[in-house]
PDB file of C-alpha atoms in Angstrom:
ATOM      1  CA  MET A   1       7.486   0.262  -5.359  1.00 50.00           C
ATOM      2  CA  LEU A   2       9.486   3.520  -4.911  1.00 53.00           C
ATOM      3  CA  LYS A   3       8.606   5.994  -7.605  1.00 36.00           C
ATOM      4  CA  VAL A   4      10.655   7.291 -10.485  1.00 32.00           C
ATOM      5  CA  THR A   5       9.405  10.411 -12.255  1.00 31.00           C
ATOM      6  CA  VAL A   6       9.462  10.240 -16.038  1.00 27.00           C
ATOM      7  CA  VAL A   7       8.230  12.775 -18.550  1.00 24.00           C
ATOM      8  CA  LEU A   8       6.011  11.696 -21.415  1.00 26.00           C
ATOM      9  CA  ALA A   9       5.356  14.888 -23.382  1.00 26.00           C
ATOM     10  CA  VAL A  10       4.148  17.169 -20.557  1.00 23.00           C
ATOM     11  CA  LEU A  11       2.844  14.363 -18.327  1.00 26.00           C
ATOM     12  CA  CYS A  12       4.721  13.232 -15.229  1.00 30.00           C
ATOM     13  CA  ILE A  13       3.905   9.718 -14.033  1.00 29.00           C
ATOM     14  CA  ALA A  14       5.089   8.081 -10.820  1.00 34.00           C
ATOM     15  CA  TYR A  15       6.416   4.558 -11.148  1.00 34.00           C
ATOM     16  CA  ALA A  16       7.347   2.600  -8.104  1.00 41.00           C
ATOM     17  CA  LYS A  17      10.293   0.571  -6.950  1.00 41.00           C
ATOM     18  CA  PRO A  18      13.006   1.162  -9.581  1.00 30.00           C
ATOM     19  CA  SER A  19      15.798  -1.352  -9.664  1.00 31.00           C
ATOM     20  CA  HIS A  20      18.608   0.983  -8.653  1.00 32.00           C
ATOM     21  CA  ARG A  21      16.998   3.627  -6.411  1.00 38.00           C
ATOM     22  CA  LYS A  22      18.027   3.243  -2.779  1.00 48.00           C
ATOM     23  CA  PRO A  23      17.017   5.273   0.251  1.00 59.00           C
ATOM     24  CA  HIS A  24      19.741   7.200   2.009  1.00 56.00           C
ATOM     25  CA  ALA A  25      20.837   5.500   5.183  1.00 56.00           C
ATOM     26  CA  GLY A  26      19.091   6.798   8.296  1.00 52.00           C
ATOM     27  CA  ASN A  27      20.644   8.016  11.523  1.00 41.00           C
ATOM     28  CA  GLY A  28      17.786   6.918  13.752  1.00 39.00           C
ATOM     29  CA  HIS A  29      14.070   6.314  13.876  1.00 43.00           C
ATOM     30  CA  HIS A  30      11.359   8.746  12.858  1.00 43.00           C
ATOM     31  CA  THR A  31       8.219   7.953  14.767  1.00 46.00           C
ATOM     32  CA  ASP A  32       4.887   9.499  15.680  1.00 53.00           C
ATOM     33  CA  THR A  33       4.368  10.599  19.258  1.00 44.00           C
ATOM     34  CA  GLN A  34       3.827   7.492  21.341  1.00 49.00           C
ATOM     35  CA  VAL A  35       0.417   7.191  22.989  1.00 49.00           C
ATOM     36  CA  ALA A  36      -1.029   4.660  25.391  1.00 51.00           C
ATOM     37  CA  GLN A  37      -2.423   1.463  23.918  1.00 51.00           C
ATOM     38  CA  THR A  38      -5.845   2.297  25.356  1.00 51.00           C
ATOM     39  CA  ASP A  39      -5.768   5.569  23.426  1.00 73.00           C
ATOM     40  CA  LEU A  40      -4.795   3.751  20.219  1.00 71.00           C
ATOM     41  CA  THR A  41      -7.692   1.366  20.689  1.00 76.00           C
ATOM     42  CA  ALA A  42     -10.060   4.315  20.998  1.00 83.00           C
ATOM     43  CA  VAL A  43      -8.607   5.882  17.844  1.00 85.00           C
ATOM     44  CA  LEU A  44      -9.013   2.613  15.936  1.00 85.00           C
ATOM     45  CA  GLN A  45     -12.635   2.398  17.022  1.00 83.00           C
ATOM     46  CA  SER A  46     -13.179   5.778  15.385  1.00 83.00           C
ATOM     47  CA  ILE A  47     -11.313   4.772  12.198  1.00 88.00           C
ATOM     48  CA  ASN A  48     -12.488   1.206  11.609  1.00 87.00           C
ATOM     49  CA  GLN A  49     -16.034   1.022  10.316  1.00 80.00           C
ATOM     50  CA  ALA A  50     -18.379  -1.806  11.270  1.00 76.00           C
ATOM     51  CA  GLY A  51     -17.795  -4.773   8.989  1.00 76.00           C
ATOM     52  CA  CYS A  52     -14.348  -3.623   7.848  1.00 89.00           C
ATOM     53  CA  GLY A  53     -11.873  -6.249   6.685  1.00 86.00           C
ATOM     54  CA  GLY A  54     -14.506  -8.632   5.353  1.00 83.00           C
ATOM     55  CA  SER A  55     -15.107  -9.814   1.811  1.00 76.00           C
ATOM     56  CA  ARG A  56     -18.408 -11.136   0.514  1.00 72.00           C
ATOM     57  CA  ILE A  57     -16.444 -12.756  -2.318  1.00 77.00           C
ATOM     58  CA  SER A  58     -13.991 -15.182  -0.743  1.00 61.00           C
ATOM     59  CA  PRO A  59     -10.427 -14.527  -1.890  1.00 64.00           C
ATOM     60  CA  SER A  60      -8.132 -17.267  -3.090  1.00 56.00           C
ATOM     61  CA  VAL A  61      -5.200 -17.396  -0.693  1.00 47.00           C
ATOM     62  CA  SER A  62      -3.120 -20.125  -2.323  1.00 41.00           C
ATOM     63  CA  TYR A  63       0.383 -19.831  -3.012  1.00 38.00           C
ATOM     64  CA  ILE A  64       2.401  -9.105  -8.888  1.00 45.00           C
ATOM     65  CA  VAL A  65       5.807 -11.108  -9.398  1.00 48.00           C
ATOM     66  CA  GLY A  66       5.373 -14.804  -8.858  1.00 56.00           C
ATOM     67  CA  GLY A  67       1.745 -14.306  -7.813  1.00 66.00           C
ATOM     68  CA  SER A  68      -1.601 -15.155  -9.362  1.00 78.00           C
ATOM     69  CA  GLU A  69      -4.705 -13.420 -10.628  1.00 87.00           C
ATOM     70  CA  ALA A  70      -6.986 -12.459  -7.746  1.00 91.00           C
ATOM     71  CA  ARG A  71     -10.604 -13.582  -7.673  1.00 91.00           C
ATOM     72  CA  ALA A  72     -12.571 -10.608  -8.997  1.00 91.00           C
ATOM     73  CA  ASN A  73     -13.645  -8.182  -6.234  1.00 92.00           C
ATOM     74  CA  SER A  74     -12.356 -10.433  -3.450  1.00 94.00           C
ATOM     75  CA  TRP A  75     -10.188  -7.570  -2.124  1.00 96.00           C
ATOM     76  CA  PRO A  76     -12.939  -4.920  -2.013  1.00 97.00           C
ATOM     77  CA  TRP A  77     -10.778  -2.169  -0.461  1.00 97.00           C
ATOM     78  CA  MET A  78      -8.290  -2.237  -3.346  1.00 97.00           C
ATOM     79  CA  ALA A  79      -8.055   1.073  -5.214  1.00 97.00           C
ATOM     80  CA  SER A  80      -6.408   1.956  -8.507  1.00 96.00           C
ATOM     81  CA  LEU A  81      -5.090   5.505  -8.294  1.00 96.00           C
ATOM     82  CA  GLU A  82      -4.941   7.271 -11.650  1.00 95.00           C
ATOM     83  CA  TYR A  83      -3.092  10.486 -12.367  1.00 95.00           C
ATOM     84  CA  ASN A  84      -4.226  12.265 -15.527  1.00 95.00           C
ATOM     85  CA  GLY A  85      -6.054   9.075 -16.524  1.00 94.00           C
ATOM     86  CA  MET A  86      -3.160   6.633 -16.074  1.00 91.00           C
ATOM     87  CA  HIS A  87      -2.698   4.050 -13.313  1.00 91.00           C
ATOM     88  CA  VAL A  88       0.175   5.143 -11.102  1.00 91.00           C
ATOM     89  CA  CYS A  89      -0.216   3.575  -7.666  1.00 94.00           C
ATOM     90  CA  GLY A  90      -2.460   1.447  -5.508  1.00 95.00           C
ATOM     91  CA  GLY A  91      -4.353   2.407  -2.391  1.00 97.00           C
ATOM     92  CA  SER A  92      -6.621   0.993   0.297  1.00 98.00           C
ATOM     93  CA  LEU A  93     -10.115   2.167   1.176  1.00 98.00           C
ATOM     94  CA  VAL A  94     -10.249   2.566   4.969  1.00 97.00           C
ATOM     95  CA  SER A  95     -13.594   4.361   5.212  1.00 97.00           C
ATOM     96  CA  ASP A  96     -16.228   5.531   2.759  1.00 97.00           C
ATOM     97  CA  ARG A  97     -14.279   8.789   2.460  1.00 97.00           C
ATOM     98  CA  TYR A  98     -10.565   7.992   2.773  1.00 98.00           C
ATOM     99  CA  ILE A  99      -7.840   6.100   0.889  1.00 98.00           C
ATOM    100  CA  ILE A 100      -4.459   5.223   2.395  1.00 98.00           C
ATOM    101  CA  THR A 101      -1.535   5.218  -0.032  1.00 98.00           C
ATOM    102  CA  ALA A 102       2.217   5.934  -0.064  1.00 96.00           C
ATOM    103  CA  ALA A 103       3.501   9.487   0.317  1.00 97.00           C
ATOM    104  CA  HIS A 104       6.009   8.939  -2.486  1.00 95.00           C
ATOM    105  CA  CYS A 105       3.085   8.449  -4.876  1.00 95.00           C
ATOM    106  CA  VAL A 106       1.818  11.964  -4.257  1.00 96.00           C
ATOM    107  CA  GLU A 107       4.940  14.056  -3.710  1.00 94.00           C
ATOM    108  CA  GLY A 108       5.986  17.121  -5.692  1.00 93.00           C
ATOM    109  CA  ALA A 109       3.956  17.787  -8.818  1.00 91.00           C
ATOM    110  CA  MET A 110       1.883  14.691  -8.065  1.00 94.00           C
ATOM    111  CA  ALA A 111       0.304  16.411  -5.057  1.00 96.00           C
ATOM    112  CA  THR A 112      -2.365  18.158  -7.171  1.00 97.00           C
ATOM    113  CA  ALA A 113      -5.575  16.532  -5.959  1.00 97.00           C
ATOM    114  CA  SER A 114      -7.676  17.551  -8.965  1.00 97.00           C
ATOM    115  CA  ARG A 115      -5.563  15.421 -11.316  1.00 97.00           C
ATOM    116  CA  TRP A 116      -6.219  12.195  -9.432  1.00 98.00           C
ATOM    117  CA  ARG A 117      -9.079   9.760  -9.836  1.00 97.00           C
ATOM    118  CA  VAL A 118      -9.738   6.786  -7.561  1.00 98.00           C
ATOM    119  CA  ARG A 119     -11.197   3.650  -9.117  1.00 97.00           C
ATOM    120  CA  LEU A 120     -12.837   1.222  -6.708  1.00 98.00           C
ATOM    121  CA  GLY A 121     -14.514  -2.124  -7.399  1.00 97.00           C
ATOM    122  CA  LYS A 122     -12.069  -2.810 -10.228  1.00 96.00           C
ATOM    123  CA  HIS A 123     -10.563  -6.065 -11.380  1.00 94.00           C
ATOM    124  CA  ASP A 124      -9.692  -5.652 -15.064  1.00 93.00           C
ATOM    125  CA  ARG A 125      -8.345  -2.163 -15.734  1.00 84.00           C
ATOM    126  CA  SER A 126      -8.556  -2.667 -19.494  1.00 85.00           C
ATOM    127  CA  ARG A 127     -12.349  -2.479 -19.593  1.00 89.00           C
ATOM    128  CA  THR A 128     -15.318  -0.817 -17.927  1.00 91.00           C
ATOM    129  CA  GLU A 129     -16.927  -3.017 -15.265  1.00 94.00           C
ATOM    130  CA  THR A 130     -20.387  -2.771 -13.726  1.00 96.00           C
ATOM    131  CA  THR A 131     -18.896  -3.037 -10.240  1.00 97.00           C
ATOM    132  CA  GLU A 132     -16.600  -0.034 -10.501  1.00 97.00           C
ATOM    133  CA  GLN A 133     -16.904   3.356  -8.833  1.00 98.00           C
ATOM    134  CA  ASN A 134     -14.868   6.299 -10.103  1.00 97.00           C
ATOM    135  CA  LEU A 135     -14.330   9.076  -7.574  1.00 98.00           C
ATOM    136  CA  PHE A 136     -12.432  12.340  -7.532  1.00 98.00           C
ATOM    137  CA  VAL A 137     -10.039  13.471  -4.806  1.00 98.00           C
ATOM    138  CA  ARG A 138     -10.838  16.487  -2.616  1.00 98.00           C
ATOM    139  CA  ARG A 139      -7.455  16.743  -0.912  1.00 97.00           C
ATOM    140  CA  ILE A 140      -4.220  14.868  -0.246  1.00 98.00           C
ATOM    141  CA  ILE A 141      -2.632  14.682   3.198  1.00 98.00           C
ATOM    142  CA  SER A 142       0.966  13.440   3.252  1.00 98.00           C
ATOM    143  CA  HIS A 143       2.740  12.683   6.512  1.00 97.00           C
ATOM    144  CA  GLY A 144       4.548  15.811   7.645  1.00 96.00           C
ATOM    145  CA  SER A 145       7.763  13.898   8.378  1.00 96.00           C
ATOM    146  CA  TYR A 146       7.896  11.993   5.092  1.00 97.00           C
ATOM    147  CA  SER A 147      11.467  11.841   3.801  1.00 94.00           C
ATOM    148  CA  SER A 148      11.926  11.254   0.082  1.00 92.00           C
ATOM    149  CA  SER A 149      15.626  10.487   0.600  1.00 91.00           C
ATOM    150  CA  LYS A 150      15.161   7.945   3.396  1.00 91.00           C
ATOM    151  CA  ILE A 151      11.652   6.876   2.294  1.00 92.00           C
ATOM    152  CA  SER A 152      10.562   6.987   5.925  1.00 95.00           C
ATOM    153  CA  ASN A 153       7.034   7.908   7.041  1.00 97.00           C
ATOM    154  CA  ASP A 154       5.901   6.907   3.553  1.00 97.00           C
ATOM    155  CA  ILE A 155       2.166   7.264   4.114  1.00 98.00           C
ATOM    156  CA  ALA A 156      -0.549   9.585   2.819  1.00 98.00           C
ATOM    157  CA  LEU A 157      -4.323   9.956   2.835  1.00 98.00           C
ATOM    158  CA  MET A 158      -6.598  10.862  -0.036  1.00 98.00           C
ATOM    159  CA  GLU A 159      -9.920  12.388   0.982  1.00 98.00           C
ATOM    160  CA  LEU A 160     -12.561  11.607  -1.631  1.00 98.00           C
ATOM    161  CA  SER A 161     -14.770  14.352  -3.057  1.00 98.00           C
ATOM    162  CA  SER A 162     -17.835  12.169  -2.463  1.00 98.00           C
ATOM    163  CA  THR A 163     -18.418   9.072  -0.383  1.00 98.00           C
ATOM    164  CA  ALA A 164     -17.895   5.614  -1.814  1.00 98.00           C
ATOM    165  CA  THR A 165     -20.935   3.352  -1.917  1.00 98.00           C
ATOM    166  CA  ILE A 166     -20.224   0.385   0.354  1.00 97.00           C
ATOM    167  CA  ASN A 167     -21.489  -2.875  -1.154  1.00 96.00           C
ATOM    168  CA  ASP A 168     -20.354  -6.415  -1.996  1.00 95.00           C
ATOM    169  CA  TYR A 169     -17.645  -5.085  -4.337  1.00 97.00           C
ATOM    170  CA  VAL A 170     -16.402  -2.010  -2.448  1.00 97.00           C
ATOM    171  CA  SER A 171     -15.783  -2.016   1.310  1.00 97.00           C
ATOM    172  CA  PRO A 172     -13.041  -0.816   3.688  1.00 97.00           C
ATOM    173  CA  VAL A 173     -10.187  -2.764   5.208  1.00 97.00           C
ATOM    174  CA  CYS A 174      -9.528  -2.577   8.957  1.00 96.00           C
ATOM    175  CA  VAL A 175      -6.453  -0.678  10.129  1.00 96.00           C
ATOM    176  CA  ALA A 176      -4.128  -2.954  12.117  1.00 95.00           C
ATOM    177  CA  GLU A 177      -3.731  -2.394  15.851  1.00 91.00           C
ATOM    178  CA  LEU A 178      -0.743  -4.675  16.408  1.00 93.00           C
ATOM    179  CA  ASP A 179       2.245  -5.954  14.474  1.00 95.00           C
ATOM    180  CA  VAL A 180       1.971  -9.531  13.272  1.00 95.00           C
ATOM    181  CA  ALA A 181       4.502 -12.205  14.125  1.00 96.00           C
ATOM    182  CA  ALA A 182       7.402 -13.057  11.838  1.00 96.00           C
ATOM    183  CA  GLY A 183       6.485 -15.969   9.590  1.00 95.00           C
ATOM    184  CA  THR A 184       2.824 -14.948   9.330  1.00 96.00           C
ATOM    185  CA  ASN A 185       1.602 -15.269   5.748  1.00 94.00           C
ATOM    186  CA  CYS A 186       0.097 -12.019   4.495  1.00 95.00           C
ATOM    187  CA  ILE A 187      -1.081 -10.894   1.054  1.00 94.00           C
ATOM    188  CA  THR A 188      -0.160  -7.961  -1.128  1.00 92.00           C
ATOM    189  CA  THR A 189      -2.219  -6.984  -4.169  1.00 92.00           C
ATOM    190  CA  GLY A 190      -1.803  -4.683  -7.142  1.00 90.00           C
ATOM    191  CA  TRP A 191      -1.726  -4.014 -10.858  1.00 86.00           C
ATOM    192  CA  GLY A 192       2.039  -3.461 -10.986  1.00 69.00           C
ATOM    193  CA  ASP A 193       4.777  -4.959 -13.142  1.00 59.00           C
ATOM    194  CA  THR A 194       4.725  -8.777 -13.124  1.00 48.00           C
ATOM    195  CA  GLN A 195       8.093  -9.176 -14.902  1.00 49.00           C
ATOM    196  CA  GLY A 196       6.526 -11.652 -17.315  1.00 47.00           C
ATOM    197  CA  THR A 197       4.726 -13.774 -14.713  1.00 45.00           C
ATOM    198  CA  GLY A 198       1.226 -12.774 -15.861  1.00 48.00           C
ATOM    199  CA  SER A 199      -1.010  -9.959 -17.088  1.00 58.00           C
ATOM    200  CA  ASN A 200      -1.093  -6.787 -14.986  1.00 67.00           C
ATOM    201  CA  SER A 201      -4.345  -5.527 -16.504  1.00 82.00           C
ATOM    202  CA  VAL A 202      -6.126  -7.688 -13.928  1.00 90.00           C
ATOM    203  CA  LEU A 203      -5.611  -7.445 -10.182  1.00 93.00           C
ATOM    204  CA  ARG A 204      -2.988  -9.863  -8.939  1.00 90.00           C
ATOM    205  CA  GLN A 205      -2.050 -11.111  -5.485  1.00 90.00           C
ATOM    206  CA  VAL A 206       0.905 -12.784  -3.867  1.00 89.00           C
ATOM    207  CA  THR A 207       1.339 -14.415  -0.474  1.00 89.00           C
ATOM    208  CA  VAL A 208       4.445 -13.272   1.408  1.00 92.00           C
ATOM    209  CA  PRO A 209       5.595 -14.153   4.941  1.00 94.00           C
ATOM    210  CA  MET A 210       6.452 -11.403   7.398  1.00 96.00           C
ATOM    211  CA  ILE A 211      10.165 -11.220   8.120  1.00 96.00           C
ATOM    212  CA  ASP A 212      11.663 -10.525  11.525  1.00 95.00           C
ATOM    213  CA  GLN A 213      12.677  -6.871  11.912  1.00 96.00           C
ATOM    214  CA  ALA A 214      16.212  -7.742  13.002  1.00 96.00           C
ATOM    215  CA  THR A 215      16.630  -9.855   9.875  1.00 96.00           C
ATOM    216  CA  CYS A 216      15.357  -7.047   7.626  1.00 94.00           C
ATOM    217  CA  ALA A 217      17.883  -4.674   9.193  1.00 96.00           C
ATOM    218  CA  SER A 218      20.795  -7.121   8.948  1.00 95.00           C
ATOM    219  CA  ARG A 219      23.676  -6.602   6.517  1.00 93.00           C
ATOM    220  CA  ASP A 220      22.502  -9.476   4.309  1.00 91.00           C
ATOM    221  CA  TYR A 221      19.166  -7.706   3.768  1.00 92.00           C
ATOM    222  CA  TYR A 222      18.812  -3.907   3.995  1.00 92.00           C
ATOM    223  CA  GLY A 223      21.184  -2.918   6.770  1.00 94.00           C
ATOM    224  CA  ARG A 224      21.172   0.785   7.600  1.00 92.00           C
ATOM    225  CA  TYR A 225      18.514   1.539   4.975  1.00 93.00           C
ATOM    226  CA  MET A 226      15.886  -0.206   7.098  1.00 95.00           C
ATOM    227  CA  ASP A 227      14.142   1.889   9.762  1.00 95.00           C
ATOM    228  CA  THR A 228      12.334  -0.675  11.876  1.00 96.00           C
ATOM    229  CA  THR A 229      10.097   1.925  13.521  1.00 96.00           C
ATOM    230  CA  THR A 230       8.528   3.143  10.292  1.00 97.00           C
ATOM    231  CA  MET A 231       9.065   0.104   8.039  1.00 97.00           C
ATOM    232  CA  ILE A 232       8.412  -3.647   7.902  1.00 97.00           C
ATOM    233  CA  CYS A 233       9.397  -6.163   5.265  1.00 94.00           C
ATOM    234  CA  ALA A 234       7.821  -9.299   3.851  1.00 93.00           C
ATOM    235  CA  GLY A 235       8.925 -11.832   1.285  1.00 90.00           C
ATOM    236  CA  TYR A 236      11.170 -14.824   0.723  1.00 85.00           C
ATOM    237  CA  GLU A 237      14.883 -15.229   1.358  1.00 77.00           C
ATOM    238  CA  GLN A 238      15.280 -16.746  -2.105  1.00 63.00           C
ATOM    239  CA  GLY A 239      13.160 -14.061  -3.769  1.00 51.00           C
ATOM    240  CA  GLY A 240      10.778 -14.963  -6.581  1.00 49.00           C
ATOM    241  CA  LYS A 241       7.593 -13.424  -5.120  1.00 50.00           C
ATOM    242  CA  ASP A 242       7.199  -9.694  -4.500  1.00 43.00           C
ATOM    243  CA  SER A 243       5.377  -6.479  -5.258  1.00 49.00           C
ATOM    244  CA  CYS A 244       6.906  -4.340  -8.005  1.00 52.00           C
ATOM    245  CA  GLN A 245       6.622  -1.150 -10.091  1.00 54.00           C
ATOM    246  CA  GLY A 246       3.048   0.203 -10.048  1.00 53.00           C
ATOM    247  CA  ASP A 247       2.139  -1.587  -6.800  1.00 78.00           C
ATOM    248  CA  SER A 248       3.281   1.329  -4.613  1.00 90.00           C
ATOM    249  CA  GLY A 249       0.755   2.552  -2.082  1.00 95.00           C
ATOM    250  CA  GLY A 250      -1.205  -0.682  -2.228  1.00 95.00           C
ATOM    251  CA  PRO A 251      -2.040  -2.926   0.722  1.00 96.00           C
ATOM    252  CA  LEU A 252      -0.229  -5.612   2.625  1.00 96.00           C
ATOM    253  CA  VAL A 253      -3.039  -7.304   4.551  1.00 97.00           C
ATOM    254  CA  CYS A 254      -2.949  -9.985   7.214  1.00 97.00           C
ATOM    255  CA  SER A 255      -5.889 -12.017   8.483  1.00 94.00           C
ATOM    256  CA  SER A 256      -6.854 -12.390  12.132  1.00 92.00           C
ATOM    257  CA  GLN A 257      -9.931 -14.437  13.060  1.00 90.00           C
ATOM    258  CA  GLY A 258     -11.276 -14.081   9.541  1.00 90.00           C
ATOM    259  CA  VAL A 259     -10.862 -10.290   9.405  1.00 94.00           C
ATOM    260  CA  TRP A 260      -8.294  -8.629   7.142  1.00 96.00           C
ATOM    261  CA  HIS A 261      -6.155  -5.834   8.583  1.00 97.00           C
ATOM    262  CA  LEU A 262      -4.000  -3.317   6.741  1.00 98.00           C
ATOM    263  CA  THR A 263      -0.545  -4.055   8.135  1.00 97.00           C
ATOM    264  CA  GLY A 264       1.638  -2.406   5.498  1.00 97.00           C
ATOM    265  CA  VAL A 265       1.621   0.071   2.614  1.00 96.00           C
ATOM    266  CA  THR A 266       3.777  -0.947  -0.358  1.00 94.00           C
ATOM    267  CA  SER A 267       6.780   1.376  -0.250  1.00 94.00           C
ATOM    268  CA  TRP A 268      10.171   0.374  -1.669  1.00 91.00           C
ATOM    269  CA  GLY A 269      12.759  -2.311  -2.293  1.00 83.00           C
ATOM    270  CA  PHE A 270      15.924  -3.070  -4.247  1.00 76.00           C
ATOM    271  CA  GLY A 271      14.672  -4.460  -7.544  1.00 65.00           C
ATOM    272  CA  CYS A 272      11.726  -6.859  -7.558  1.00 63.00           C
ATOM    273  CA  ALA A 273      11.647 -10.396  -6.123  1.00 53.00           C
ATOM    274  CA  GLU A 274      15.426 -10.548  -5.659  1.00 63.00           C
ATOM    275  CA  ALA A 275      17.085 -12.806  -3.082  1.00 65.00           C
ATOM    276  CA  PHE A 276      17.580 -11.168   0.339  1.00 77.00           C
ATOM    277  CA  LYS A 277      15.742  -8.068  -0.926  1.00 81.00           C
ATOM    278  CA  PRO A 278      12.089  -8.496   0.091  1.00 89.00           C
ATOM    279  CA  GLY A 279       9.435  -5.817  -0.286  1.00 90.00           C
ATOM    280  CA  VAL A 280       9.526  -3.011   2.261  1.00 93.00           C
ATOM    281  CA  TYR A 281       6.231  -1.625   3.537  1.00 95.00           C
ATOM    282  CA  THR A 282       5.212   1.321   5.674  1.00 97.00           C
ATOM    283  CA  ARG A 283       4.497   0.004   9.177  1.00 98.00           C
ATOM    284  CA  VAL A 284       0.848   1.017   9.586  1.00 97.00           C
ATOM    285  CA  VAL A 285       0.608   0.451  13.356  1.00 96.00           C
ATOM    286  CA  ASN A 286       3.061   3.322  13.808  1.00 96.00           C
ATOM    287  CA  TYR A 287       0.554   5.736  12.271  1.00 96.00           C
ATOM    288  CA  VAL A 288      -2.727   4.991  14.025  1.00 95.00           C
ATOM    289  CA  SER A 289      -2.699   8.279  15.934  1.00 94.00           C
ATOM    290  CA  TRP A 290      -1.784  10.203  12.768  1.00 96.00           C
ATOM    291  CA  LEU A 291      -4.596   8.543  10.843  1.00 96.00           C
ATOM    292  CA  GLY A 292      -7.082   9.285  13.605  1.00 94.00           C
ATOM    293  CA  ALA A 293      -6.105  12.949  13.727  1.00 94.00           C
ATOM    294  CA  ASN A 294      -6.335  13.431   9.961  1.00 96.00           C
ATOM    295  CA  MET A 295      -9.513  11.426   9.388  1.00 94.00           C
ATOM    296  CA  ALA A 296     -11.425  13.202  12.163  1.00 80.00           C
TER     297      ALA A 296
END
């Protein structure tokens, strides 16, 4: 997840979730201004488009690293974000004009909007597909309180230069209104490193259970590195299934009454699929008001 910057000739590429990069321990929570739940509901009504969170192509949700190849176009909000023509991070289409991704994907030199291209409707990145839409980025909006040292408030928006065409292969995900209960099985998707568990040229998915916030913040897991206001975690105590390098910014989605909601944004972790070190995701429900203000 968390990016490392490497130089290949004159090209800088962000890679996510290095094995040894750790956030600095926090001294408290960093949270958006709290607003009434009725206000959040109104904001979500303005963000979530009719029909969001549905898929005309039913995904396979059987039991990345330890995952399986996704059914083509069954996660129609999934975006491949390319910088100077190379896949760097994932993202989620949340309207016909906006992509949600991780702020660490677009920090520093990576904040130049003109160098990014968003590929929607993709499954196999190694070839051109009739379902794909390739769009340029008009501007990038990173959260003003993003901390690269603590990896808190790790969320950003990409505004597309032109609107995406909504169809059977490209459609937005709903933004979550509430946290989901610990133990709920959710799904993360991406084209990141599989550590030998399968090809990452095709979109892959893995089912991971949500983990209780107190557990994530315990000494056995992430301790003081875990900010439970801005972060959530999902995975298995024994490891083995996780998101990894190149999955950063991509979605963690959970289903409610047949509708998929964006619950997390792939952010960071210690290694990939290690025991007691599950994936850490930006807690989307904390940013509903911020999303509403910046997508207006």
